[in-house]
Coordinates of C-alpha atoms in Angstrom, one line a residue:
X1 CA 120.5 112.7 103.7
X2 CA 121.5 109.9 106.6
X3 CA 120.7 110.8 109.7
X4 CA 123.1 109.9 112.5
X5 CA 120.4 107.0 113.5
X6 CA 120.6 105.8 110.1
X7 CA 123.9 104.6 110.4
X8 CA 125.1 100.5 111.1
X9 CA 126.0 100.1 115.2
X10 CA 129.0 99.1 113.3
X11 CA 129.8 102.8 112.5
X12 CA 129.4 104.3 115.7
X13 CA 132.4 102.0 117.0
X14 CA 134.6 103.7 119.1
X15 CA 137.6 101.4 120.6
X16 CA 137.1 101.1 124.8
X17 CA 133.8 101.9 124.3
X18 CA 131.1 99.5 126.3
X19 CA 127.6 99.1 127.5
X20 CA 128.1 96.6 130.4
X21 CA 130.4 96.5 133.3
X22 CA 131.5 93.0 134.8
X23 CA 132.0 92.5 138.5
X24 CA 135.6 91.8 139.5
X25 CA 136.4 87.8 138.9
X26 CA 137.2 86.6 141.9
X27 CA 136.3 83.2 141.6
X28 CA 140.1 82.4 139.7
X29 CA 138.3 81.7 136.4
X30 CA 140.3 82.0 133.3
X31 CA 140.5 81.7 130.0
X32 CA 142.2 78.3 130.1
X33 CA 139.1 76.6 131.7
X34 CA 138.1 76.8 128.3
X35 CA 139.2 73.7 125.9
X36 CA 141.7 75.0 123.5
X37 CA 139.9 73.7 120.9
X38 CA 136.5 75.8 121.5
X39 CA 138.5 79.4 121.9
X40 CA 138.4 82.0 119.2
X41 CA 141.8 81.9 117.2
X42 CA 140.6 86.2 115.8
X43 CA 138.5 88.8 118.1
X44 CA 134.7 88.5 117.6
X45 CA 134.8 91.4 115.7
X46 CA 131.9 93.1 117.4
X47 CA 131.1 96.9 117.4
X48 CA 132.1 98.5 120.7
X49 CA 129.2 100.7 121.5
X50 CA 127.0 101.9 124.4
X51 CA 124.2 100.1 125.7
X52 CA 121.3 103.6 124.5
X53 CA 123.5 102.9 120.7
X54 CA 122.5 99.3 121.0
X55 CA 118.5 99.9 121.9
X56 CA 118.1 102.7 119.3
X57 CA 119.8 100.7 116.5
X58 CA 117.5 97.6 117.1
X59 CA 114.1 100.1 117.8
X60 CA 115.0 101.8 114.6
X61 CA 115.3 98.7 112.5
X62 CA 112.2 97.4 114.3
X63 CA 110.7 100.5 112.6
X64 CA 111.9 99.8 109.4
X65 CA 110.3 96.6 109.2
X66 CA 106.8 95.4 107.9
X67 CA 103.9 93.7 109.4
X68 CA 100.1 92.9 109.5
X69 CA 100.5 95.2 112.9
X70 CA 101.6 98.1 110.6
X71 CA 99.5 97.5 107.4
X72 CA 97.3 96.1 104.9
X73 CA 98.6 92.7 103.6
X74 CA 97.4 91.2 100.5
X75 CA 100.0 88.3 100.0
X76 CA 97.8 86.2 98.1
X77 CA 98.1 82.4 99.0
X78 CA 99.5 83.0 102.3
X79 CA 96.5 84.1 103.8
X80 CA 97.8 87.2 106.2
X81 CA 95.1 87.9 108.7
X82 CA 95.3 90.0 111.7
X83 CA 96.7 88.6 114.5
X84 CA 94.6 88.9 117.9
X85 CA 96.6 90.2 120.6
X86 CA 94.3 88.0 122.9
X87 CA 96.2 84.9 121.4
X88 CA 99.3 86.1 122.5
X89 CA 97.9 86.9 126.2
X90 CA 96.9 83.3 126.1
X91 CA 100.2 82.2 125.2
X92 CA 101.8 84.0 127.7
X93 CA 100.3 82.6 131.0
X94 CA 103.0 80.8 133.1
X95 CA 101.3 78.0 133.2
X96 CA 102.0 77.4 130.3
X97 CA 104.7 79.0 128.9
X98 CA 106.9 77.8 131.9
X99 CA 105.9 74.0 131.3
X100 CA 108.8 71.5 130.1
X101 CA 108.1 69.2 127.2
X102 CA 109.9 66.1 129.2
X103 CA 107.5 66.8 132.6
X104 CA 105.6 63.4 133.8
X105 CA 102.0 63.7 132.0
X106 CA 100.5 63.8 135.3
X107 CA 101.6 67.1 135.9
X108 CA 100.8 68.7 132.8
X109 CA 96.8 67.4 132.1
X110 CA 96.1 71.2 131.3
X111 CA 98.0 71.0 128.3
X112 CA 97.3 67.5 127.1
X113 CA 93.6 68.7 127.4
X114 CA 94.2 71.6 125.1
X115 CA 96.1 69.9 123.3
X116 CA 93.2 67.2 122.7
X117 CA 90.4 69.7 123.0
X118 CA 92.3 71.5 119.8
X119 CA 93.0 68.2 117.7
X120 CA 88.7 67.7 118.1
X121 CA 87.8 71.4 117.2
X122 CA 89.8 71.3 113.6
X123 CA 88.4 67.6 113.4
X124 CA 85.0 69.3 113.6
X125 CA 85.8 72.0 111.4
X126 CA 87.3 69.6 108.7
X127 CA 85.1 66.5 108.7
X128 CA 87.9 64.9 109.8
X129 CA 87.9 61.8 112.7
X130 CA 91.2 62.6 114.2
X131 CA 94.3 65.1 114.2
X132 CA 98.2 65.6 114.8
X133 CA 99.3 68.8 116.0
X134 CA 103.3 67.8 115.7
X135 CA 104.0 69.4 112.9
X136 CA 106.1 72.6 113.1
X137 CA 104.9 73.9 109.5
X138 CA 102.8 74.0 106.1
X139 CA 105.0 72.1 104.2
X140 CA 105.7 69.7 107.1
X141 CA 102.4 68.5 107.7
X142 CA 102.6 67.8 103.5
X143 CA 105.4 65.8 104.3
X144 CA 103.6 64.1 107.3
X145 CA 100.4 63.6 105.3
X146 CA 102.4 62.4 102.4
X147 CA 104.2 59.7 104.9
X148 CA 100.8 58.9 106.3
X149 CA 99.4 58.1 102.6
X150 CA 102.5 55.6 101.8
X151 CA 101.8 53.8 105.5
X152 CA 98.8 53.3 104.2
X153 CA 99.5 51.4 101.5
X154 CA 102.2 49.6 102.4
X155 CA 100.4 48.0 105.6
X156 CA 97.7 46.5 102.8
X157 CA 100.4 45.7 101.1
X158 CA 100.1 47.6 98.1
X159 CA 103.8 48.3 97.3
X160 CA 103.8 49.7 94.2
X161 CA 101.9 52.9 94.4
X162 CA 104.6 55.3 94.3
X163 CA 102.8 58.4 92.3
X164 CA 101.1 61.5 93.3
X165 CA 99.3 63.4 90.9
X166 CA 99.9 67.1 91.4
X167 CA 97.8 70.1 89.7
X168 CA 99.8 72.1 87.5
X169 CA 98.4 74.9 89.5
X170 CA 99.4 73.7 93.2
X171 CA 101.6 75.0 95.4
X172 CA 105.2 74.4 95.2
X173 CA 106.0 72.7 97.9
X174 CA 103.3 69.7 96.8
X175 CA 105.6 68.5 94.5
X176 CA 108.8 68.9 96.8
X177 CA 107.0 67.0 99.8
X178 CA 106.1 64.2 97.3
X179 CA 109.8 63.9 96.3
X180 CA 111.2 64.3 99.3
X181 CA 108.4 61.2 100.6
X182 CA 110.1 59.2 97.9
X183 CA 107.1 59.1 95.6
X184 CA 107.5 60.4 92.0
X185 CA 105.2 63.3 90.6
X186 CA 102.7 63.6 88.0
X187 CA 101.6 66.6 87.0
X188 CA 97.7 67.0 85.9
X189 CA 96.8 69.8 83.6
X190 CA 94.3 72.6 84.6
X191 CA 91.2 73.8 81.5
X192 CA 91.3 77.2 80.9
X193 CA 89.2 77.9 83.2
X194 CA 91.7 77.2 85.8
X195 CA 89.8 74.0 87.2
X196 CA 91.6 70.4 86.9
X197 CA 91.1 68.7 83.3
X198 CA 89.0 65.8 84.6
X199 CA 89.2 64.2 81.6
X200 CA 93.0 64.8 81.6
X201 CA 93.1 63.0 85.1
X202 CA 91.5 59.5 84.0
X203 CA 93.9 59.2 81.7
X204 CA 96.5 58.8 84.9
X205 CA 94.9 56.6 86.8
X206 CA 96.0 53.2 87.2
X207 CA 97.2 51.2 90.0
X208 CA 100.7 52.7 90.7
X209 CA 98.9 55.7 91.7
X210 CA 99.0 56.2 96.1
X211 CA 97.1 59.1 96.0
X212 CA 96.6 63.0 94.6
X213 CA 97.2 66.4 96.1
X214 CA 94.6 69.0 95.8
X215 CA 94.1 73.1 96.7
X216 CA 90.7 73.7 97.0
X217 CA 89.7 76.3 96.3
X218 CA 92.8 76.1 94.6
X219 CA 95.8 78.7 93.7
X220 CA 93.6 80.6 91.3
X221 CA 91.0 80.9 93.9
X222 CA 88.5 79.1 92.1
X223 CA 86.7 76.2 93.7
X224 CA 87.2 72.6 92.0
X225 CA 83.3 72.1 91.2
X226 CA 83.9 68.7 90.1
X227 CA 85.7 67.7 93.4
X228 CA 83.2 64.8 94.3
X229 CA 84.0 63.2 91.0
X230 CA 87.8 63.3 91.4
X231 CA 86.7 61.5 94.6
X232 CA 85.3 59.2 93.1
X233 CA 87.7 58.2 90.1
X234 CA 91.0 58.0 92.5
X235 CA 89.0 56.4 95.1
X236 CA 88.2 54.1 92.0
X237 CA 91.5 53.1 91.5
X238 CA 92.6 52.7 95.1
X239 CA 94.3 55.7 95.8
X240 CA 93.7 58.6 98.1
X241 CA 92.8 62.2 98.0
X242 CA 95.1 64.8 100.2
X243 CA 93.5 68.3 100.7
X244 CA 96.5 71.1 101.3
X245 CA 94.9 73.3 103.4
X246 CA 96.7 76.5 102.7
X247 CA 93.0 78.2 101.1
X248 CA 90.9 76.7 103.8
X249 CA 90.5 80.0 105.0
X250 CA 87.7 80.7 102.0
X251 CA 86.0 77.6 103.1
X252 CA 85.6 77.9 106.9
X253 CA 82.7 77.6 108.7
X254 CA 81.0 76.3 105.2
X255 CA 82.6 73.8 103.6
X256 CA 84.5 70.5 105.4
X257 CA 87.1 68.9 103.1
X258 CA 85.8 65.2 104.8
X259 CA 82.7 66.3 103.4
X260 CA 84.7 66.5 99.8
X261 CA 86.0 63.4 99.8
X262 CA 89.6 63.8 101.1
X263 CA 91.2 61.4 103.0
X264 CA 94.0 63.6 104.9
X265 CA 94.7 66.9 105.0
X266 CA 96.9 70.0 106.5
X267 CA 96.2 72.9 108.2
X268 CA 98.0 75.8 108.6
X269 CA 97.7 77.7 111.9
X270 CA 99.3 80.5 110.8
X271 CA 97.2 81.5 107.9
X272 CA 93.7 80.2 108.6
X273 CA 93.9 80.5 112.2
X274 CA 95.4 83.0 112.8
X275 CA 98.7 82.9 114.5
X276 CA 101.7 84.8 113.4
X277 CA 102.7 84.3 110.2
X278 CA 106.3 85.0 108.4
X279 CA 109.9 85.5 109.2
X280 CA 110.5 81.9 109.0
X281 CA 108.3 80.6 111.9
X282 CA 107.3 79.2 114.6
X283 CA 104.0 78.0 112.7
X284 CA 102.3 74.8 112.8
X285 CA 100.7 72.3 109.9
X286 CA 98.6 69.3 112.0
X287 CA 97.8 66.9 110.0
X288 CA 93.8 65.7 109.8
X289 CA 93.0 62.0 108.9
X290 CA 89.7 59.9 108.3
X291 CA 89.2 57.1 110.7
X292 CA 90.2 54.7 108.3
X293 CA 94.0 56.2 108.6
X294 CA 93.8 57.1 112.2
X295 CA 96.4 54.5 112.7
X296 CA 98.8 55.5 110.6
X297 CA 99.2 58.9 112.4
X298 CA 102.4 60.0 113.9
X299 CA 103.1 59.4 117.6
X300 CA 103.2 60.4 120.5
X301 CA 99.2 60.9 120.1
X302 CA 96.9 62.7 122.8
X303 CA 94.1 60.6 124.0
X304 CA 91.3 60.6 126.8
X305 CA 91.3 57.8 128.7
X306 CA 88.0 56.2 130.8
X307 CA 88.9 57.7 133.9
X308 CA 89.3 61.4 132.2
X309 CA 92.7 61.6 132.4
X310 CA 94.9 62.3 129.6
X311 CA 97.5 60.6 128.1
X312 CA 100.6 59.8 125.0
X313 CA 99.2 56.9 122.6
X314 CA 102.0 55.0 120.2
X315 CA 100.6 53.0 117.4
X316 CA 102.9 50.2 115.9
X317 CA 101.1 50.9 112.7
X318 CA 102.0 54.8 113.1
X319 CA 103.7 56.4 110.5
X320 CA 106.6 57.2 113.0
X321 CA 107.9 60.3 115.0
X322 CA 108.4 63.4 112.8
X323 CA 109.0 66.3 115.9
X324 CA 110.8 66.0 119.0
X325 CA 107.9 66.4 120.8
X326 CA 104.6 67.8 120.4
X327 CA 104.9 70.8 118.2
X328 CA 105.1 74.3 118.1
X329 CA 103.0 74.6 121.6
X330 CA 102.6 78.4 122.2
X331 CA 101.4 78.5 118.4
X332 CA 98.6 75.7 119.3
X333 CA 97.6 77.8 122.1
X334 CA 96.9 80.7 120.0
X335 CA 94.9 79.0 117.6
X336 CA 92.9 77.6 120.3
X337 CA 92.4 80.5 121.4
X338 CA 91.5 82.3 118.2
X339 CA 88.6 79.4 117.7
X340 CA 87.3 80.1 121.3
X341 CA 87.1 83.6 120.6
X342 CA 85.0 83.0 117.5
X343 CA 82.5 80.6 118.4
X344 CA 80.3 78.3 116.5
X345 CA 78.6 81.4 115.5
X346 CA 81.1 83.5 114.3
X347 CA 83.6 81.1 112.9
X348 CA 81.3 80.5 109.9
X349 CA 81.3 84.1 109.0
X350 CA 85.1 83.8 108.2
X351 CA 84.8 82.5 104.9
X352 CA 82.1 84.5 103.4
X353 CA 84.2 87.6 104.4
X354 CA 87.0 86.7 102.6
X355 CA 85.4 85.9 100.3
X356 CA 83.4 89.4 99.7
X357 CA 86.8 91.3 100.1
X358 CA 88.2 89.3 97.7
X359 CA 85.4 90.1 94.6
X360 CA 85.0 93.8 95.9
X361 CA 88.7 93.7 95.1
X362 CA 88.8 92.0 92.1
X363 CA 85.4 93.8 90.2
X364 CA 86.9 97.3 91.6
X365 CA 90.3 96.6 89.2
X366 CA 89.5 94.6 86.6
X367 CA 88.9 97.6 84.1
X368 CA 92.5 98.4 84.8
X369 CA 94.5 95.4 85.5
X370 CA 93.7 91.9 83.6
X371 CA 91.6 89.2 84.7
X372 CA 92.6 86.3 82.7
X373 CA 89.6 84.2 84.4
X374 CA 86.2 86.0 84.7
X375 CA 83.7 85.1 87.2
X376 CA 83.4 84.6 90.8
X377 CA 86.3 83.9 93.2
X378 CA 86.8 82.9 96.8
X379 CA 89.6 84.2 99.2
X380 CA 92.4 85.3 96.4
X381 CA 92.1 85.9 93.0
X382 CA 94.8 86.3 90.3
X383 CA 95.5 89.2 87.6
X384 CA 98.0 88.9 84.7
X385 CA 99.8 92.5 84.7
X386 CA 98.5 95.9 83.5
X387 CA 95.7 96.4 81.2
X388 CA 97.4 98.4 79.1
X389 CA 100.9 96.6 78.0
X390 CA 103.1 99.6 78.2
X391 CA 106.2 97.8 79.4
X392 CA 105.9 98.3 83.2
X393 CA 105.7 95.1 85.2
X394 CA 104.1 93.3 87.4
X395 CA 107.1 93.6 89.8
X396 CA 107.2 97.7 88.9
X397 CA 103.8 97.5 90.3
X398 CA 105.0 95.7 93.4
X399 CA 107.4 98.1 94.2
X400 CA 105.4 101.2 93.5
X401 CA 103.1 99.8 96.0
X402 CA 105.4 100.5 98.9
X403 CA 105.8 103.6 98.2
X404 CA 102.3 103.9 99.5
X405 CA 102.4 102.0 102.7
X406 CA 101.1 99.2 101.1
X407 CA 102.9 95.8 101.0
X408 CA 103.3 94.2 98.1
X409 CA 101.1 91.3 96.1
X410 CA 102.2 87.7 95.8
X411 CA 103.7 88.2 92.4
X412 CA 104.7 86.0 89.6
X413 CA 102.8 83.0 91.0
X414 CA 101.3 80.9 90.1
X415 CA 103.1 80.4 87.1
X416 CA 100.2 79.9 85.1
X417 CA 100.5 83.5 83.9
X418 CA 103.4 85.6 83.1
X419 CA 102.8 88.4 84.8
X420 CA 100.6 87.1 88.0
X421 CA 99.6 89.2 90.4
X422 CA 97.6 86.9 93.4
X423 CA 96.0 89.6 95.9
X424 CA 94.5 87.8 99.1
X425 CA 92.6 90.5 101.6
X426 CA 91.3 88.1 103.9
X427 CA 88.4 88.6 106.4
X428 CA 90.2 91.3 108.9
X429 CA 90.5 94.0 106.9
X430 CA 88.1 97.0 106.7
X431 CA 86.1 98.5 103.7
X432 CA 87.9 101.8 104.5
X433 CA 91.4 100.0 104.0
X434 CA 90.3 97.9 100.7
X435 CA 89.3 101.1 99.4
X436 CA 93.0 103.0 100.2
X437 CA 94.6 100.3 98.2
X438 CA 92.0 100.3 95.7
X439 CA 92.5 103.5 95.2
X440 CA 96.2 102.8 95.2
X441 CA 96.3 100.3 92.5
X442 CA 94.4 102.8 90.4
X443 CA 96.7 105.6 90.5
X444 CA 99.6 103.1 89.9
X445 CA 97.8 101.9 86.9
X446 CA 97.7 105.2 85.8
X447 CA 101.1 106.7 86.3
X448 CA 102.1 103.4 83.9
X449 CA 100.6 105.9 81.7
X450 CA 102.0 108.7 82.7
X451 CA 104.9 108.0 84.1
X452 CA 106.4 104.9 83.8
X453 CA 109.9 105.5 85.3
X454 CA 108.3 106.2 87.8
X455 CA 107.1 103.0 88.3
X456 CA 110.4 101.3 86.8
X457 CA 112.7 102.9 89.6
X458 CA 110.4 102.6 92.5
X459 CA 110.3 102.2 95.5
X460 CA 111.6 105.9 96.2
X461 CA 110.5 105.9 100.0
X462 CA 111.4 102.8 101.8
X463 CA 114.7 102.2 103.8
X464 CA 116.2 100.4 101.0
X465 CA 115.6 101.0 97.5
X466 CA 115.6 98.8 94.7
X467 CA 118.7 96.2 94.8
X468 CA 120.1 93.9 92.0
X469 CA 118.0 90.8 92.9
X470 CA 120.4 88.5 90.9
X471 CA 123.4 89.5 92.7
X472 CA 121.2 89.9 95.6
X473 CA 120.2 86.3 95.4
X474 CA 123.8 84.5 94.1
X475 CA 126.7 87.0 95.9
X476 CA 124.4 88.6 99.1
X477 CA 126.1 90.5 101.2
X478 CA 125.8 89.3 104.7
X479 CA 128.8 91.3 106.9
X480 CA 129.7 94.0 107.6
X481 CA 133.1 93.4 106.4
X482 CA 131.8 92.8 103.2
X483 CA 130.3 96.4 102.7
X484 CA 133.7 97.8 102.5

């Protein structure tokens, strides 16, 4: 039954009925001050409701939602870990959050600093020489690294490498970045054990090729053993390796992508280091280069000058401006903060972590859930549906999940398998908690057996049940006028 909370603000309308109270105007404003041409021509149509209707509709859809504050979060690929409330302290202090992005730089050193300070500390962590922090996402810094690669090229001259060979198992905005850069795709075939087809990928090589993008480890979770030796054939034929950093969380502390071979690189802040992650943003995807490609980095650029002082560097050779100004800055400062917090010697215990939650996972359901590739994993690892083909789904599993208190997989990616089910635990989360959903997944598994309506009209204890996600996706309702 609906409670009276339940209900839309839009249903506790009452004509006359408000939650502020305006002083009287005396100052002989009126509506014609206004140009005619930015007046409403209909009412606004808003709900006329008390200010306590307002705060109780808002905290009770707060309530509704999901987070990494409220649960366990396995959304494979997307790496959500905790967020440290430290970070957002951090982010908080007037100093900076009151500074202006157009102040002289003489009165914002502090930030420049950090800002500087941050670019070496992921340099160190990559094996990179030097960093951009302008970015405002994932997929931009692919973009920006993508821009950075064609630079490249064109200031040696070399005009006509226009490809970028792209895993078959990458991430789907590798292929979008690279169109939207211009450059055409190739797609490189994975072996069946989910690794890159080396021999597949001489046969692409040539001189039209600028570069290729590479997860490692990549979307399956597995690392790309023979990554030296890619290295070393597209370095062969002139091109250059791009490392997407959206696993780097399984390598951190261990393994540097310089160290691989790759020539530029993205991070993303809000998976690996931890900043919030989700409902669209803010996040932030600097972009890593070796010092051969330095130049070609996007401007303005942080540097230290002799005297100590800090200041914005423009390159001619720069691949141009891709933000308005320097980024997302209250999501660098809780990265920085998150590396601080760790330490030299605690930010190489990140990895392994993930890594262990990850197989303790994985070896705990295999006997119920497939495993299309055996062996060890790294952060994520992939299984292709129910063991025992009975006709529930991978997305029946999904949604029995949240009946639990559990949220759901990354499901149906990659599209390797048909019924893919990528589960990513990350570092953060306790033994205690891997084993609740552990347990979870088993007794899903086996009320497929028993029961698989169950499973086929779940969820059955969320706010919203199970909607028509192809009317959902090409007629969504968006008003409130529209529900009646």
């Amino acid at each position: 039954m609906q409670s009276y909370y339940d209900k839309l603000i839009f249903d506790l309308s009452k004509p006359g009925r408000s939650g502020y109270s305006l002083p009287e105007n005396t100052w002989g404003v009126t509506a014609d001050a206004l140009p005619e041409d930015l007046r409403r021509k209909t009412p606004a149509g808003l709900p006329q409701v008390s200010e306590p209707d307002v705060v109780r509709h808002y905290t009770n859809l707060s309530q509704m939602n999901f987070g990494v504050d409220t649960g366990f979060y396995p959304l494979g690929s997307c790496t959500m870990k905790y967020n440290p409330k430290i970070n957002e302290q951090v982010a908080s202090m007037p100093g900076f959050s009151a500074l202006h992005p157009l102040q002289p730089e003489w009165t914002v050193q502090g930030a420049l600093k950090l800002y500087y300070d941050l670019s070496r500390a992921l340099s160190t962590l990559t094996g990179m020489s030097d960093f951009s922090l302008n970015q405002f996402a994932g997929a931009h810094g692919e973009l920006t690294g993508l821009m950075i690669m064609r630079q490249y090229h064109r200031l040696r001259g070399d005009h006509g490498r226009t490809k970028v060979i792209v895993p078959d198992s990458a991430h789907g905005t590798n292929p979008a970045s690279a169109a939207v850069c211009g450059l055409s795709v190739v797609q490189v075939k994975s072996l069946e054990d989910g690794t890159i087809d080396v021999g597949a990928l001489k046969g692409l090589l040539d001189d039209s090729v600028a570069g290729i993008m590479m997860t490692n480890p990549n979307t399956l979770g597995l690392f790309e053993t023979h990554v030296r030796e890619i290295a070393d054939l597209v370095h062969g034929c002139g091109g250059l390796l791009y490392y997407d950093g959206a696993n780097m969380n399984a390598l951190l502390g261990q393994v540097r992508p310089g160290d691989m071979g790759f020539d530029i690189m993205h991070l993303n802040l809000h998976k690996t280091f931890s900043t919030p992650h989700g409902g669209g943003g803010p996040g932030s995807g600097p972009v890593g280069v070796t010092s051969a490609l330095a130049h070609c980095l996007p401007y303005p650029r942080v540097v230290r000058k002799n005297d100590g002082k800090y200041a914005l560097l423009t390159d001619k050779d720069s691949c141009g401006r891709i933000s308005g100004f320097m980024g997302n800055f209250g999501v660098l400062l809780k990265a920085y903060a998150y590396i601080l917090m760790l330490g030299k010697q605690n930010v190489k215990n990140v990895g392994p972590y993930a890594v262990l939650a990850a197989n303790y996972i994985k070896e705990s359901l295999k006997d119920c859930y497939k495993l299309p590739i055996k062996g060890l994993c790294k952060h994520e690892f992939v299984f292709d549906g129910l063991a025992e083909d009975n006709g529930v789904t991978t997305l029946d599993v999904a949604k029995r999940l949240l009946d639990y208190g559990f949220h759901a997989p990354t499901i149906y990616f990659p599209l390797l398998f048909h019924q893919s089910m990528m589960i990513e635990p990350t570092e953060t989360e306790s033994k205690e908690t891997l084993d609740a959903f552990i347990g979870v997944m088993r007794k899903i598994a086996e009320e497929a057996k028993s029961d698989p309506e169950m499973l086929r009209s779940a969820p059955h204890n969320t706010p919203v049940g199970r909607p028509d996600e192809t009317s959902a996706a090409t007629h969504p309702v968006l008003k409130y006028s529209d529900m009646q």
